[in-house]
Coordinates of C-alpha atoms in Angstrom, one line a residue:
M142 CA 12.7 46.8 37.0
I143 CA 14.4 45.8 40.3
R144 CA 16.8 48.3 41.8
Y145 CA 18.5 45.7 43.8
F146 CA 22.2 46.2 44.7
N147 CA 23.7 49.5 45.7
N148 CA 21.9 51.6 43.2
G149 CA 18.6 53.3 43.6
P150 CA 16.7 55.1 46.3
I151 CA 17.3 52.1 48.7
I152 CA 20.9 50.7 49.2
N153 CA 21.4 47.1 50.3
I154 CA 24.6 46.8 52.4
Q155 CA 25.8 43.5 53.7
D156 CA 25.6 43.2 57.5
P157 CA 29.2 42.7 58.7
L158 CA 28.0 40.8 61.8
R159 CA 25.7 38.5 59.9
P160 CA 27.3 37.3 56.7
G161 CA 24.8 36.7 53.9
R162 CA 22.3 39.2 55.3
Y163 CA 21.7 42.7 54.1
V164 CA 20.6 45.9 55.8
Q165 CA 18.6 48.5 53.8
Y166 CA 19.4 52.2 53.9
R167 CA 17.8 55.1 52.1
D168 CA 20.2 56.9 49.7
L169 CA 19.8 60.6 50.3
N170 CA 22.0 61.4 47.3
W171 CA 19.8 59.5 44.9
Q172 CA 19.1 61.7 41.9
G173 CA 17.2 59.3 39.7
M174 CA 18.1 56.5 37.3
P175 CA 21.5 57.1 35.5
E176 CA 21.6 58.0 31.9
I177 CA 24.0 55.2 31.0
I178 CA 23.9 51.8 32.5
S179 CA 26.6 49.0 32.6
F180 CA 25.5 45.5 31.5
T181 CA 26.4 44.1 35.0
D182 CA 24.0 46.7 36.6
Y183 CA 21.4 45.8 34.0
L184 CA 21.6 42.1 35.1
R185 CA 21.6 43.1 38.8
W186 CA 18.4 45.2 38.5
N187 CA 16.5 42.8 36.2
Y188 CA 17.9 39.2 36.6
T189 CA 19.0 38.8 40.1
L190 CA 15.9 36.7 41.0
D191 CA 16.5 34.6 37.9
Y192 CA 20.1 33.8 38.8
G193 CA 19.0 33.1 42.4
S194 CA 16.2 30.7 41.3
F195 CA 18.6 29.0 38.9
I196 CA 21.2 28.4 41.6
R197 CA 18.6 27.3 44.2
K198 CA 17.1 24.7 41.8
L199 CA 20.6 23.2 41.0
H200 CA 21.3 23.0 44.7
E201 CA 17.9 21.3 45.4
R202 CA 18.8 18.7 42.7
N203 CA 22.3 18.2 44.1
E204 CA 23.7 19.5 40.8
L205 CA 25.4 22.6 42.2
P206 CA 29.2 22.2 42.8
L207 CA 30.0 22.8 46.5
S208 CA 33.3 23.7 48.2
Y209 CA 34.6 21.4 51.0
N210 CA 33.1 23.4 53.8
I211 CA 29.5 23.5 52.5
S212 CA 27.4 20.4 52.9
A213 CA 24.6 19.2 50.5
K214 CA 22.1 19.8 53.3
S215 CA 22.8 23.5 53.6
K216 CA 20.3 26.0 52.4
V217 CA 20.8 28.9 50.0
T218 CA 20.0 32.1 51.9
N219 CA 20.9 34.8 49.4
V220 CA 22.2 35.3 45.8
T221 CA 23.7 38.5 44.5
I222 CA 25.4 39.5 41.3
V223 CA 28.8 41.0 42.1
D224 CA 30.6 41.2 38.7
G225 CA 30.6 40.2 35.1
K226 CA 33.1 39.4 32.3
Y227 CA 32.1 39.6 28.7
D228 CA 33.7 38.1 25.6
R229 CA 32.7 39.5 22.2
I230 CA 31.6 37.0 19.5
D231 CA 30.7 39.5 16.8
S232 CA 29.0 42.9 16.5
F233 CA 25.7 41.4 17.7
S234 CA 26.5 38.8 20.4
F235 CA 28.8 38.0 23.3
I236 CA 29.6 35.3 25.9
M237 CA 28.8 36.1 29.6
Y238 CA 30.6 35.1 32.7
V239 CA 28.5 36.4 35.6
I240 CA 30.0 36.2 39.1
C241 CA 27.4 35.5 41.8
D242 CA 27.9 35.5 45.6
V243 CA 25.9 32.8 47.2
G244 CA 25.2 32.7 50.9
F245 CA 24.6 29.3 52.6
S246 CA 23.2 28.4 56.0
C247 CA 24.5 25.1 57.4
A248 CA 24.4 23.7 60.9
G249 CA 23.8 27.0 62.4
Y250 CA 26.5 29.0 60.7
E251 CA 26.7 31.1 57.6
C252 CA 29.3 30.9 54.8
H253 CA 29.7 32.2 51.3
Q254 CA 30.9 30.9 48.0
Q255 CA 31.2 32.6 44.6
Y256 CA 30.1 31.0 41.4
C257 CA 30.6 31.8 37.7
V258 CA 27.4 31.4 35.7
S259 CA 28.1 31.3 31.9
G260 CA 25.8 32.1 29.1
Y261 CA 25.5 34.0 25.9
F262 CA 23.6 37.0 24.7
R263 CA 22.3 37.8 21.2
T264 CA 20.7 41.0 20.0
Y265 CA 18.8 38.8 17.5
G266 CA 17.3 35.4 18.1
S267 CA 17.3 33.7 21.5
S268 CA 19.8 34.2 24.3
D269 CA 20.8 31.8 27.2
F270 CA 21.8 33.6 30.3
L271 CA 21.9 30.4 32.5
N272 CA 23.9 27.8 30.6
D273 CA 26.4 26.5 33.1
V274 CA 27.7 27.2 36.6
K275 CA 31.2 26.6 38.2
L276 CA 32.9 27.3 41.5
Y277 CA 34.7 30.6 41.3
N278 CA 37.7 31.4 43.5
G279 CA 38.9 34.6 41.9
E280 CA 40.8 33.0 39.0
R281 CA 41.3 35.1 35.8
I282 CA 38.7 34.6 33.2
R283 CA 40.4 34.7 29.8
C284 CA 38.5 36.4 27.0
R285 CA 39.6 36.4 23.4
N286 CA 37.8 39.7 22.6
P287 CA 37.0 41.3 26.0
L288 CA 34.3 43.9 26.5
D289 CA 34.1 46.3 29.3
Q290 CA 31.1 46.7 31.6
F291 CA 29.4 48.9 29.0
L292 CA 30.0 46.3 26.2
V293 CA 32.6 48.5 24.6
P294 CA 35.5 46.5 23.1
I295 CA 38.8 46.5 25.1
M296 CA 41.5 46.8 22.5
S297 CA 45.2 47.3 22.1
K298 CA 46.6 49.8 19.5
H299 CA 47.7 46.8 17.4
A300 CA 44.1 45.7 17.3
F301 CA 43.1 49.1 15.8
D302 CA 45.0 48.1 12.6
V303 CA 43.4 44.7 12.6
V304 CA 39.9 46.1 12.8
A305 CA 40.7 48.7 10.1
D306 CA 41.8 45.9 7.8
E307 CA 38.8 43.8 8.6
I308 CA 36.4 46.7 7.7
L309 CA 38.2 47.4 4.4
N310 CA 38.5 43.8 3.4
Q311 CA 34.9 43.0 4.1
Y312 CA 33.1 46.1 2.8
Y313 CA 35.4 48.0 0.5
N314 CA 36.1 46.9 -3.1
K315 CA 39.7 47.8 -3.8
E316 CA 39.7 46.2 -7.2
R317 CA 37.1 48.5 -8.7
D318 CA 38.4 52.0 -9.4
Y319 CA 40.6 51.7 -6.3
I320 CA 42.5 54.9 -5.3
Y321 CA 44.3 55.9 -2.2
K322 CA 41.5 58.1 -1.0
I323 CA 38.9 55.9 0.7
N324 CA 35.3 56.9 -0.3
G325 CA 33.5 57.1 3.0
I326 CA 30.0 57.2 1.4
A327 CA 30.8 53.9 -0.6
L328 CA 32.0 52.3 2.6
A329 CA 28.9 53.2 4.6
K330 CA 26.5 52.0 1.8
A331 CA 28.4 48.7 1.7
M332 CA 27.8 48.3 5.4
G333 CA 24.0 48.9 4.8
Y334 CA 23.8 52.6 5.9
D335 CA 22.2 55.5 4.0
I336 CA 23.5 59.1 4.2
Q337 CA 21.3 62.1 4.9
Y338 CA 22.5 65.7 4.9
L339 CA 20.8 67.9 7.5
R340 CA 21.6 70.8 9.8
L341 CA 22.3 69.0 13.0
S342 CA 23.0 71.9 15.4
L343 CA 22.8 75.7 15.5
S344 CA 26.5 75.9 16.6
G345 CA 27.8 73.6 13.9
K346 CA 29.6 71.5 16.5
I347 CA 27.7 68.3 15.8
K348 CA 29.1 67.0 12.5
S349 CA 27.3 63.6 12.3
K350 CA 25.0 61.2 14.1
L351 CA 24.5 57.5 13.8
I352 CA 20.9 56.2 13.8
F353 CA 20.7 52.4 14.5
D354 CA 16.9 52.2 14.9
K355 CA 14.1 54.4 13.4
K356 CA 13.5 57.5 15.6
D357 CA 12.5 61.1 15.7
V358 CA 15.5 63.5 15.6
A359 CA 15.7 67.2 16.2
V360 CA 17.3 69.1 13.3
Y361 CA 17.2 72.7 12.1
D362 CA 15.9 74.5 9.0
K363 CA 17.7 77.2 7.1
D364 CA 16.2 79.9 9.4
G365 CA 17.5 78.1 12.5
H366 CA 14.1 76.7 13.6
K367 CA 14.0 73.3 15.2
V368 CA 12.3 70.6 13.2
I369 CA 11.5 67.1 14.3
M370 CA 12.2 64.6 11.5
H371 CA 11.5 60.8 11.4
I372 CA 14.7 59.1 10.5
P373 CA 14.7 55.5 9.3
A374 CA 17.0 52.8 10.8
N375 CA 20.5 52.4 9.6
T376 CA 21.1 56.0 8.7
I377 CA 24.1 58.3 9.1
L378 CA 23.2 61.9 9.4
V379 CA 25.9 64.4 8.2
D380 CA 25.8 68.1 8.8
K381 CA 25.1 70.1 5.6
S382 CA 28.2 72.1 6.0
L383 CA 30.3 69.1 5.1
I384 CA 28.7 68.3 1.7
D385 CA 31.7 69.6 -0.3
S386 CA 34.3 69.4 2.6
P387 CA 37.4 67.2 2.5
E388 CA 36.4 66.2 6.0
L389 CA 33.3 64.4 4.7
D390 CA 35.0 61.0 4.2
Y391 CA 36.6 61.0 7.7
V392 CA 33.3 61.9 9.3
V393 CA 31.4 59.1 7.6
I394 CA 34.2 56.5 8.2
H395 CA 34.2 57.6 11.9
E396 CA 30.5 56.5 12.1
C397 CA 31.2 53.3 10.2
V398 CA 33.6 52.4 13.0
H399 CA 30.9 53.0 15.6
V400 CA 28.7 50.6 13.5
R401 CA 31.3 47.9 13.6
L402 CA 32.3 48.1 17.3
H403 CA 29.6 49.8 19.3
Y404 CA 26.2 48.3 18.5
L405 CA 26.2 46.2 21.6
F406 CA 26.6 49.4 23.7
Y407 CA 23.7 51.0 21.9
Y408 CA 21.5 47.9 22.2
I409 CA 21.8 47.5 26.0
Q410 CA 21.2 51.2 26.5
S411 CA 18.0 50.9 24.4
L412 CA 16.8 47.9 26.5
Y413 CA 17.5 49.9 29.6
R414 CA 15.6 53.0 28.4
R415 CA 12.6 51.0 27.2
G416 CA 12.4 49.1 30.5
N417 CA 12.8 52.4 32.4
G418 CA 10.0 54.0 30.5
K419 CA 12.2 56.6 28.8
E420 CA 12.7 57.4 25.1
L421 CA 15.4 55.8 23.2
P422 CA 18.8 57.1 24.4
E423 CA 20.2 60.3 23.0
F424 CA 22.9 61.3 25.4
L425 CA 23.6 65.0 25.4
D426 CA 24.2 67.5 28.2
Y427 CA 23.6 65.0 31.0
F428 CA 25.7 64.3 34.1
Y429 CA 27.7 61.2 34.0
S430 CA 29.9 59.4 36.5
E431 CA 33.6 59.2 35.7
T432 CA 33.2 55.5 34.8
Q433 CA 30.5 56.4 32.3
K434 CA 32.6 59.3 30.9
D435 CA 35.5 56.9 30.4
C436 CA 33.3 54.6 28.4
I437 CA 32.2 57.4 26.1
R438 CA 35.8 58.7 25.7
W439 CA 37.0 55.2 24.9
M440 CA 34.4 54.8 22.1
E441 CA 35.4 58.1 20.6
T442 CA 39.1 57.3 20.8
Q443 CA 38.5 54.0 19.0
A444 CA 36.4 55.7 16.3
N445 CA 39.0 58.5 15.7
S446 CA 42.0 56.2 15.7
I447 CA 40.5 53.4 13.6
A448 CA 39.0 55.9 11.1
R449 CA 42.6 57.2 10.6
R450 CA 43.9 53.7 10.0
I451 CA 41.1 53.0 7.5
Q452 CA 41.9 56.2 5.5
M453 CA 45.7 55.3 5.7
P454 CA 46.0 51.5 5.7
K455 CA 49.2 50.2 7.1
G456 CA 50.5 48.5 3.9
D457 CA 49.5 51.2 1.5
T458 CA 50.8 54.0 3.7
T459 CA 54.1 52.2 4.3
D460 CA 54.6 51.8 0.6
V461 CA 53.9 55.5 0.0
I462 CA 56.5 56.5 2.7
L463 CA 59.1 54.1 1.4
E464 CA 58.7 55.3 -2.2
F465 CA 59.1 58.9 -1.0
L466 CA 62.2 58.0 1.0
D467 CA 63.8 56.2 -2.0
H468 CA 64.0 59.5 -3.8
H469 CA 65.7 61.3 -0.9
D470 CA 69.1 60.3 0.3
E471 CA 69.5 62.6 3.3
M472 CA 66.3 64.0 4.8
S473 CA 66.2 67.6 6.0
F474 CA 63.4 69.3 7.9
D475 CA 62.0 70.6 4.6
D476 CA 62.0 67.0 3.3
Y477 CA 60.1 65.7 6.3
R478 CA 57.5 68.5 5.8
E479 CA 57.2 67.4 2.2
L480 CA 56.7 63.8 3.3
I481 CA 53.9 64.7 5.7
D482 CA 52.2 66.8 3.0
H483 CA 52.7 64.0 0.5
V484 CA 50.9 61.5 2.7
K485 CA 48.3 64.1 3.5
N486 CA 47.5 64.8 -0.2
K487 CA 47.8 61.1 -1.2
F488 CA 45.2 59.9 1.2
G489 CA 43.1 63.1 1.5
V490 CA 43.5 63.5 5.3
S491 CA 44.5 66.4 7.6
R492 CA 48.2 67.2 8.2
Y493 CA 47.9 66.2 11.8
A494 CA 46.4 62.8 10.9
A495 CA 49.2 62.2 8.3
K496 CA 52.0 63.1 10.7
K497 CA 50.5 60.9 13.5
R498 CA 50.1 58.0 11.1
I499 CA 53.7 58.3 10.0
I500 CA 54.9 58.2 13.6
E501 CA 52.6 55.2 14.3
L502 CA 54.3 53.3 11.5
G503 CA 57.7 53.8 13.0
W504 CA 59.2 57.0 11.4
T505 CA 59.6 59.0 14.6
E506 CA 62.0 61.4 12.8
V507 CA 59.0 63.6 12.0
R508 CA 58.1 64.3 15.6
G509 CA 59.8 67.7 15.6
V510 CA 58.3 68.8 12.3
Y511 CA 55.1 70.8 12.0
V512 CA 54.8 71.1 15.8
Y513 CA 51.8 73.1 16.6
C514 CA 51.8 75.6 19.5
T515 CA 48.8 77.8 20.4
I516 CA 48.4 79.7 17.1
G517 CA 50.9 78.3 14.7
Y518 CA 53.8 76.0 13.9
V519 CA 57.1 76.5 15.7
E520 CA 60.5 76.1 13.9
D521 CA 61.3 72.5 13.0
H522 CA 63.7 70.8 15.3
E523 CA 65.3 67.3 15.8
I524 CA 64.1 65.0 18.5
D525 CA 66.2 62.0 19.7
D526 CA 64.7 58.5 19.2
D527 CA 65.0 57.8 23.0
F528 CA 63.1 61.0 23.9
P529 CA 59.8 59.8 25.5
M530 CA 56.6 60.1 23.5
D531 CA 54.9 61.9 26.4
Y532 CA 57.5 64.7 26.6
T533 CA 57.9 67.8 24.6
Y534 CA 60.3 70.7 24.1
T535 CA 57.5 72.9 22.9
L536 CA 55.1 74.6 25.3
P537 CA 52.7 77.5 25.0
I538 CA 53.5 80.4 27.2
R539 CA 50.1 79.9 28.9
C540 CA 51.3 76.6 30.2
I541 CA 54.6 78.1 31.2
A542 CA 52.7 80.7 33.2
E543 CA 50.9 78.0 35.1
I544 CA 54.2 76.3 36.0
F545 CA 55.7 79.7 36.9
G546 CA 52.9 80.3 39.4
T547 CA 53.2 76.9 41.1
S548 CA 57.0 76.3 41.2
S549 CA 59.2 78.8 42.9
E550 CA 62.3 77.0 41.6
F551 CA 61.0 77.3 38.0
A552 CA 60.1 81.0 38.5
A553 CA 63.6 81.7 39.9
L554 CA 65.2 80.0 36.9
V555 CA 63.1 82.0 34.4
S556 CA 63.6 85.3 36.2
S557 CA 67.4 84.7 36.3
R558 CA 67.3 85.1 32.4
K559 CA 69.5 82.0 32.1
Y560 CA 66.8 80.7 29.9
I561 CA 64.8 82.6 27.3
Y562 CA 61.5 81.9 25.6
I563 CA 62.1 81.5 21.9
D564 CA 59.4 80.2 19.4
G565 CA 57.7 77.9 21.9
H566 CA 60.9 76.7 23.6
L567 CA 62.7 77.6 26.9
C568 CA 66.3 77.7 25.6
C569 CA 69.6 78.4 27.3
N570 CA 70.3 82.1 26.8
D571 CA 73.6 81.6 25.1
E572 CA 74.9 82.8 21.6
K573 CA 75.6 79.1 20.8
Y574 CA 71.9 78.4 20.8
V575 CA 70.1 81.7 20.3
I576 CA 70.5 84.2 17.4
K577 CA 70.5 87.7 18.6
E578 CA 70.5 91.1 16.8
Y579 CA 71.2 94.3 18.8
G580 CA 70.7 92.2 21.9
V581 CA 67.3 91.0 20.9
A582 CA 66.9 87.2 20.6
F583 CA 64.7 86.2 17.7
A584 CA 65.5 82.6 16.7
L585 CA 67.2 79.3 17.5
T586 CA 70.5 78.5 15.9
E587 CA 70.8 75.5 13.5
Y588 CA 73.0 73.9 16.2
A589 CA 70.2 74.3 18.8
K590 CA 67.6 72.8 16.4
H591 CA 69.7 69.6 16.2
H592 CA 70.7 69.5 19.8
M593 CA 67.5 70.2 21.7
A594 CA 68.4 68.0 24.7
E595 CA 71.5 70.1 25.2
C596 CA 69.9 73.5 25.3
C597 CA 66.2 73.4 25.8
L598 CA 64.1 72.4 28.8
S599 CA 61.7 69.5 28.3
F600 CA 58.3 69.2 29.7
K601 CA 56.1 66.2 30.4
R602 CA 52.7 66.2 28.9
I603 CA 49.9 65.5 31.4
Y604 CA 46.8 64.7 29.3
G605 CA 43.5 65.8 30.8
K606 CA 40.4 63.9 30.1
Q607 CA 38.6 65.4 27.2
E608 CA 34.9 65.7 27.9
Y609 CA 32.4 64.5 25.3
S610 CA 28.7 65.4 25.0
Y611 CA 27.6 62.2 23.4
T612 CA 24.9 61.7 20.8
Y613 CA 25.2 58.4 19.0
G614 CA 28.3 58.7 16.8
E615 CA 28.8 62.4 17.3
L616 CA 32.2 63.2 15.8
N617 CA 34.9 64.4 18.2
K618 CA 37.7 64.8 15.7
E619 CA 41.4 65.4 16.3
D620 CA 42.2 68.3 14.1
L621 CA 44.2 71.6 14.3
Q622 CA 42.7 75.0 14.8
L623 CA 42.8 77.6 12.1
I624 CA 46.3 79.1 11.7
V625 CA 46.6 82.8 12.1
E626 CA 49.6 85.2 12.1
H627 CA 51.9 84.7 15.0
T628 CA 51.7 88.2 16.6
L629 CA 54.7 87.6 18.9
D630 CA 57.2 86.4 16.2
N631 CA 60.3 88.5 16.9
E632 CA 61.9 87.5 13.6
E633 CA 59.2 89.3 11.7
K634 CA 58.6 92.0 14.2
K635 CA 61.9 92.9 15.7
K636 CA 61.7 95.8 18.0
L637 CA 64.7 97.3 19.8
R638 CA 64.3 98.5 23.4
K639 CA 65.1 102.2 24.1
A640 CA 68.3 102.8 26.0
L641 CA 67.4 103.6 29.6
K642 CA 69.6 105.5 32.0
E643 CA 71.1 103.8 35.0
H644 CA 68.5 102.5 37.4
C645 CA 70.0 104.1 40.5
K646 CA 70.2 107.6 38.9
E647 CA 66.6 107.4 37.6
D648 CA 65.3 106.2 40.9
I649 CA 67.0 109.1 42.7
K650 CA 65.3 111.6 40.3
L651 CA 62.0 109.8 40.7
Q652 CA 62.1 109.9 44.5
S653 CA 63.1 113.6 44.5
N654 CA 60.0 114.5 42.4
S655 CA 57.5 112.9 44.7
G656 CA 54.8 115.4 45.6
S657 CA 51.5 115.2 47.4
N658 CA 50.4 112.4 45.0
P659 CA 53.3 110.1 44.4
F660 CA 51.6 108.1 41.7
A661 CA 50.7 111.1 39.6
E662 CA 54.2 112.6 40.0
A663 CA 55.7 109.2 38.9
V664 CA 53.5 109.1 35.8
K665 CA 54.5 112.6 34.8
F666 CA 58.2 111.9 35.6
H667 CA 58.3 108.8 33.3
M668 CA 56.5 110.6 30.5
K669 CA 58.9 113.5 30.7
R670 CA 62.0 111.2 30.9
C671 CA 60.9 109.3 27.9
K672 CA 59.9 112.5 26.0
V673 CA 56.4 111.2 25.3
T674 CA 53.3 113.3 24.9
V675 CA 49.8 112.4 26.0
E676 CA 48.8 111.8 22.4
T677 CA 51.9 109.6 21.7
L678 CA 51.4 107.6 24.9
A679 CA 47.7 107.0 23.8
E680 CA 48.9 105.6 20.5
R681 CA 51.6 103.4 22.1
S682 CA 49.5 102.0 24.9
G683 CA 45.9 101.9 23.7
L684 CA 44.8 103.9 26.7
G685 CA 42.3 106.7 26.1
L686 CA 43.2 110.4 26.5
T687 CA 40.8 110.6 29.4
T688 CA 42.5 107.7 31.2
I689 CA 46.0 109.2 30.8
G690 CA 44.7 112.6 32.1
R691 CA 43.3 110.9 35.2
M692 CA 46.7 109.1 35.7
R693 CA 48.5 112.4 35.7
K694 CA 46.2 113.6 38.4
G695 CA 46.4 110.5 40.5
G696 CA 43.7 108.0 41.6
K697 CA 43.0 104.3 41.6
F698 CA 43.8 102.2 38.6
K699 CA 43.7 98.5 37.6
I700 CA 47.0 96.6 37.4
E701 CA 46.3 96.1 33.6
T702 CA 46.2 99.9 33.1
I703 CA 49.6 100.3 34.9
L704 CA 51.1 97.5 32.9
A705 CA 50.0 99.0 29.6
F706 CA 51.5 102.3 30.6
S707 CA 54.7 100.7 31.7
V708 CA 55.1 98.5 28.5
A709 CA 54.3 101.5 26.3
L710 CA 57.2 103.4 27.9
E711 CA 59.4 100.3 28.0
L712 CA 59.9 100.7 31.8
E713 CA 62.1 98.2 33.5
M714 CA 60.8 96.0 36.2
P715 CA 62.0 98.1 39.2
F716 CA 60.1 101.1 37.8
I717 CA 57.0 99.0 37.1
V718 CA 57.0 97.7 40.7
D719 CA 57.5 101.3 42.0
L720 CA 54.4 102.5 40.0
M721 CA 52.3 99.6 41.3
Q722 CA 53.3 100.3 44.9
K723 CA 52.4 103.9 44.5
A724 CA 49.0 102.9 43.0
G725 CA 48.4 100.4 45.8
V726 CA 48.2 97.3 43.6
Q727 CA 50.4 94.2 43.4
F728 CA 50.8 90.9 41.7
D729 CA 48.8 88.0 43.4
P730 CA 50.9 84.8 43.2
H731 CA 47.6 82.7 43.4
N732 CA 46.0 84.5 40.5
A733 CA 46.6 82.6 37.2
V734 CA 46.1 85.8 35.2
H735 CA 48.7 87.7 37.2
N736 CA 51.1 84.8 36.7
M737 CA 50.5 85.1 32.9
Y738 CA 51.4 88.8 33.1
L739 CA 54.6 88.1 35.0
T740 CA 55.7 85.4 32.5
I741 CA 55.1 87.7 29.6
L742 CA 57.1 90.5 31.2
D743 CA 60.0 88.0 31.9
L744 CA 60.1 86.0 28.7
L745 CA 58.8 88.5 26.1
P746 CA 60.5 91.8 27.1
N747 CA 60.3 93.1 23.5
A748 CA 56.6 92.7 23.0
N749 CA 54.5 95.9 22.6
V750 CA 51.1 96.4 24.2
F751 CA 49.1 95.5 21.1
Q752 CA 51.1 92.3 20.6
I753 CA 50.4 91.4 24.2
N754 CA 46.7 92.3 23.9
A755 CA 46.4 90.1 20.8
F756 CA 48.1 87.2 22.6
L757 CA 45.9 87.5 25.7
K758 CA 42.8 87.4 23.4
E759 CA 44.0 84.3 21.7
E760 CA 44.7 82.7 25.1
G761 CA 41.2 83.5 26.3
F762 CA 42.1 86.4 28.6
T763 CA 40.9 90.0 28.7
P764 CA 43.4 92.4 26.9
W765 CA 45.0 95.2 28.9
T766 CA 43.5 98.0 26.9
Q767 CA 40.5 98.3 24.7
E768 CA 39.7 102.0 24.6
R769 CA 41.6 102.8 21.4
E770 CA 39.6 100.1 19.5
Q771 CA 36.3 101.4 21.0
N772 CA 37.2 105.0 20.1
Q773 CA 38.0 104.0 16.5
C774 CA 34.6 102.2 16.2
E775 CA 32.8 105.3 17.6
A776 CA 34.7 107.6 15.1
A777 CA 33.7 105.3 12.3
V778 CA 30.0 105.5 13.3

């Protein structure tokens, strides 16, 4: 294998002073051959000499087309492969347009001309890389079914529906016992693939694998021991946990899409690994460049999206939706929920997939229904048709905390209490939009739900790149997390704040009680003012009796301990800040955790310590207090 052009331990860089000539440099960052290779690189490393020989022979026979500034007597000095365009014929073959830069030496000067060398590649039978050559001056090469550099199809969303229909029409018999729920096992067998159920990973994250060629695969027995099994070609491996799961059909159909679209990618990687002396590729836990990662993400996006379209074909799904709408004159939020669940049950898919498919087919009215936010669904709301698809009115408080820490204007707006955080929305704090009881806001009004643009702030979604560890066909499904009780639901858990005396009077009393240890005196002052005993404070805060005793004597304490104490006694912000100053701690504006604490205190003033602890756990943060839970466990033992 030839590592020829800007890849490998030696880099060849064109000499700017002598066009057509190259200078070699040692690449100190070279870490070995990459795990995934583009087809253009494969050609560079293996066929540059072949392309050079082909072009030189044509020039010697005066059959190479030349530009006006290159004479027939010139000599070819160098040929390099600079780019490639690929047009898919079917799952197993494609047309190649390889762009070569050719250096000529004529009458003492050097010049360059690019050529397009066309050919075709077959994974079966013979291929012809060197079929024809033409002058190339940068014009667009039009491909009917373009492939990217890794031989993954480049497709529009419209093409997703086309591919889904092609797979169903070619392999799935709708006439025989046809029902709405597509049988993934039957589809796979019609495509020539067998199913085996094995334990594919200890964690359970790997749901399925696609095996194109026979190979040895690592699986696990019932005791968790690794076992190497020989798997025959054309096999889909499915994790045992899915045998009786409603997810089974989707998982298998996902792999069927890989079969249809991504065999060429697999094949070129196999050629590369064989030529490089490595085992057949199984890409897992390796480093990839961003270009390689994008290739893998795109394959998974195609498999996820087209699998959804196979399970819910455009025509059938449209008929089901129209039939439902015919029986409902004026649709309400409950009706839209019923529609989503109707499509979900009819086609045997997840609620998320059903909702997304309904939107894809043009019924955008369901966008504000079943909106998921961190740990549960928020209240249904209406979204205008012209509201951009990449914007939302619903945002987890964790995301709000990040914005709070990076935007002083946003932080000032939130702290002003002009907006209040209600059920996943930042809503204008006005009785027209917010339902309050005894001064506590707990829900949006019906008017607010139908006029979100008027009362709620909108946020632009910025999608991060999801990272995939790729084993052939490993499922990366788009599904919802398990729904648990919403611990910060004020409608279910309304809690009134205690009436506090005027700040100035309390502050005067607090300052007058300052002794030799200001922090200890402040702790005792607040406990006495709120008429709370040590035992009651322990119950309300989750702090241990020992910790509270040390606080009453003074000392150094973490910010979380002080916040738990303050929230348990429902202290207002001036008193919290005073306690922190006397303890020698403060909020760090550059600390994401501290920004989360500030946001909680501003937007959720009625939350108790245990609600906050539960919320922090769900968001992946350490709770403020854990001593009570530990003490309970010790008592139980």
